[in-house]
XYZ file of C-alpha atoms in Angstrom:
214
model
C 22.576 10.668 -29.329
C 20.291 13.577 -29.899
C 17.673 12.049 -27.825
C 16.940 9.969 -25.043
C 15.241 6.415 -26.351
C 12.265 5.446 -24.234
C 10.315 2.334 -24.014
C 6.636 2.007 -22.443
C 5.452 -1.563 -21.387
C 1.509 -0.818 -20.192
C -1.482 -2.979 -21.291
C -3.812 0.059 -21.073
C -3.625 1.168 -24.682
C -5.054 4.610 -23.892
C -2.511 5.140 -21.256
C 0.310 4.308 -23.001
C -0.591 6.217 -26.150
C -1.204 9.295 -24.066
C 2.017 8.542 -22.589
C 3.877 8.449 -25.602
C 2.213 11.698 -26.787
C 3.427 13.669 -23.722
C 6.921 12.228 -24.231
C 7.069 12.974 -27.918
C 5.992 16.436 -27.389
C 9.711 16.850 -26.014
C 12.263 16.860 -28.895
C 14.708 15.554 -26.047
C 13.039 12.199 -25.741
C 11.985 9.630 -28.074
C 9.580 6.559 -27.760
C 11.379 3.712 -29.852
C 9.196 0.653 -28.263
C 5.596 0.558 -26.861
C 4.405 -2.789 -26.097
C 1.294 -4.225 -24.530
C 2.929 -6.793 -21.683
C 6.384 -7.909 -20.937
C 6.403 -10.782 -22.821
C 5.498 -8.654 -26.162
C 8.390 -6.256 -25.223
C 10.963 -9.050 -24.805
C 9.951 -10.189 -28.164
C 10.360 -6.965 -29.559
C 13.588 -6.080 -27.569
C 15.480 -9.074 -29.413
C 14.283 -7.494 -32.896
C 14.802 -3.730 -32.015
C 17.138 -1.523 -33.966
C 17.477 0.895 -31.194
C 17.603 -0.191 -27.516
C 15.964 2.028 -24.788
C 17.627 3.747 -22.219
C 14.944 3.919 -19.868
C 11.614 1.548 -19.678
C 8.648 3.025 -18.273
C 7.071 -0.119 -16.708
C 3.602 -0.938 -15.744
C 3.227 -3.768 -12.706
C -0.309 -5.592 -13.408
C 0.119 -7.117 -17.156
C -1.216 -10.275 -18.655
C 1.421 -13.023 -19.848
C 4.483 -11.419 -18.199
C 4.191 -8.543 -15.665
C 6.073 -5.979 -14.734
C 7.870 -7.310 -12.006
C 9.142 -10.451 -14.044
C 10.223 -8.259 -16.721
C 12.022 -6.347 -14.788
C 14.007 -9.064 -13.197
C 14.473 -10.608 -16.829
C 15.853 -7.338 -17.838
C 17.874 -6.473 -15.056
C 19.614 -10.080 -15.593
C 20.465 -9.423 -19.465
C 20.362 -5.765 -19.884
C 21.377 -4.054 -16.478
C 22.446 -0.892 -18.091
C 18.677 -0.199 -19.568
C 16.739 1.563 -16.292
C 13.249 0.802 -15.608
C 10.901 3.144 -13.698
C 8.064 1.545 -12.319
C 4.958 3.489 -13.682
C 1.768 2.218 -12.142
C -1.362 2.481 -9.586
C 0.061 0.069 -7.180
C 0.914 1.812 -3.915
C 1.104 -1.313 -1.890
C 4.032 -1.666 0.347
C 4.953 -5.490 -0.592
C 4.510 -4.425 -4.656
C 6.867 -1.691 -4.109
C 9.475 -4.068 -2.388
C 9.095 -6.840 -4.837
C 9.562 -4.068 -8.032
C 12.742 -2.591 -6.227
C 14.171 -6.194 -5.565
C 13.800 -6.702 -9.151
C 15.708 -3.801 -10.016
C 13.567 -0.887 -10.613
C 15.563 2.498 -10.309
C 12.263 4.553 -9.814
C 8.912 4.116 -8.777
C 6.030 6.556 -9.716
C 2.321 6.524 -9.603
C 0.536 7.321 -12.698
C -1.433 10.254 -10.873
C 1.872 11.959 -10.424
C 2.545 15.728 -12.204
C 4.295 15.756 -15.663
C 7.023 17.291 -14.273
C 7.769 15.002 -12.165
C 7.767 12.420 -14.538
C 10.105 14.146 -16.354
C 12.519 14.774 -13.421
C 12.268 10.943 -12.849
C 13.752 10.066 -16.145
C 16.634 12.511 -15.668
C 17.739 11.448 -12.283
C 17.758 7.568 -13.279
C 19.738 8.665 -15.938
C 22.066 11.332 -14.383
C 21.903 9.860 -10.675
C 20.875 6.217 -10.994
C 17.617 6.432 -9.029
C 14.563 8.221 -8.209
C 12.079 8.075 -5.616
C 9.043 10.251 -5.263
C 8.236 12.439 -1.973
C 5.124 9.656 -1.777
C 7.459 6.933 -1.528
C 10.152 8.290 0.348
C 7.658 9.603 3.153
C 5.643 6.208 3.117
C 8.454 3.660 3.097
C 11.850 4.980 3.341
C 12.666 7.212 6.326
C 16.510 6.415 6.015
C 19.494 8.439 4.797
C 21.145 5.385 3.250
C 23.831 7.450 1.720
C 24.656 9.498 4.904
C 25.009 5.977 6.729
C 28.475 4.356 8.009
C 27.096 1.036 6.773
C 30.227 -0.780 8.035
C 29.813 0.264 11.433
C 26.128 -0.447 11.571
C 26.134 -4.017 10.017
C 28.967 -4.495 12.441
C 26.570 -4.053 15.384
C 24.259 -6.547 14.139
C 24.154 -9.924 15.579
C 24.096 -13.153 13.808
C 20.549 -13.728 14.417
C 19.449 -10.240 13.937
C 21.245 -10.900 10.094
C 19.368 -14.086 9.748
C 16.034 -11.949 10.627
C 16.827 -9.311 8.070
C 17.421 -12.308 5.178
C 13.670 -13.647 6.442
C 12.392 -10.053 6.318
C 13.481 -9.279 2.733
C 11.058 -12.153 1.740
C 7.349 -12.467 1.313
C 6.744 -13.935 4.919
C 4.761 -12.640 7.672
C 6.509 -11.859 11.058
C 4.508 -14.687 12.547
C 6.009 -16.956 9.576
C 9.562 -15.452 10.104
C 9.193 -16.756 13.611
C 8.575 -20.382 12.593
C 11.208 -20.175 10.411
C 13.524 -19.064 12.896
C 11.782 -21.373 15.817
C 11.267 -18.313 17.683
C 8.070 -16.927 19.014
C 6.702 -14.103 17.670
C 7.249 -11.813 20.467
C 11.030 -12.477 19.974
C 10.859 -11.748 16.361
C 9.071 -8.511 17.319
C 12.179 -7.733 19.252
C 14.574 -8.404 16.801
C 12.313 -6.552 14.342
C 12.529 -3.358 16.674
C 16.290 -3.660 17.574
C 17.175 -4.011 13.834
C 14.927 -0.793 13.091
C 16.522 1.224 15.701
C 20.239 0.078 14.796
C 19.814 0.659 10.958
C 17.498 3.918 11.864
C 14.752 2.844 9.530
C 10.961 3.021 10.430
C 9.513 0.404 8.189
C 10.056 -2.863 6.470
C 10.642 -1.510 2.888
C 13.369 1.064 4.486
C 14.895 -2.432 6.020
C 14.656 -4.105 2.529
C 16.298 -1.141 1.203
C 19.044 -1.045 3.292
C 19.804 -4.942 3.382
C 19.794 -4.922 -0.712
C 22.034 -1.867 -0.832
C 24.375 -3.607 1.525
C 24.147 -7.163 0.729
C 22.427 -8.566 3.752
C 19.247 -9.766 1.801
């Protein structure tokens, strides 16, 4: 294939058109699909003559949002890589998108060079996270970790806490689920953060997803 086929899924027409124009200026890429929401994208995918290699996915869309569409795509077309392209910088939204299967997460105010770098990294290395996402959410060098030894240090209740932490529950709600006091759950959180060398709940979720603890 002489070019990388790209799909855009975004309900903002001006944004999606401008993005398509920017992409097609480089002969290395070709926009093969441009849809306004996840539902339209899924319908178009079933009739497409050429599947995209990378999908640039907005999150807040009508009918079927980016998280739902990414989950659907991950289950049926795992070879297609999704990069979230959004204005959403909320920690919980990022967690949901990563759990759904997104391989990259970009904010729409990023520089164009970073945009193309993300596409290349996702294709060649499997994932791409900007300095923003890394610095804010992921204070952990996952690839350098000796996962087996770290996981072996976890107590069963700590593993249970990790599973609950990967949900949308607050720490207080997790305490209720585990029949513990909020103070005790805070203790589990602090202990797990130290053992896994993470600084945030998102870092914990990423570790858990990578090593099957979620």
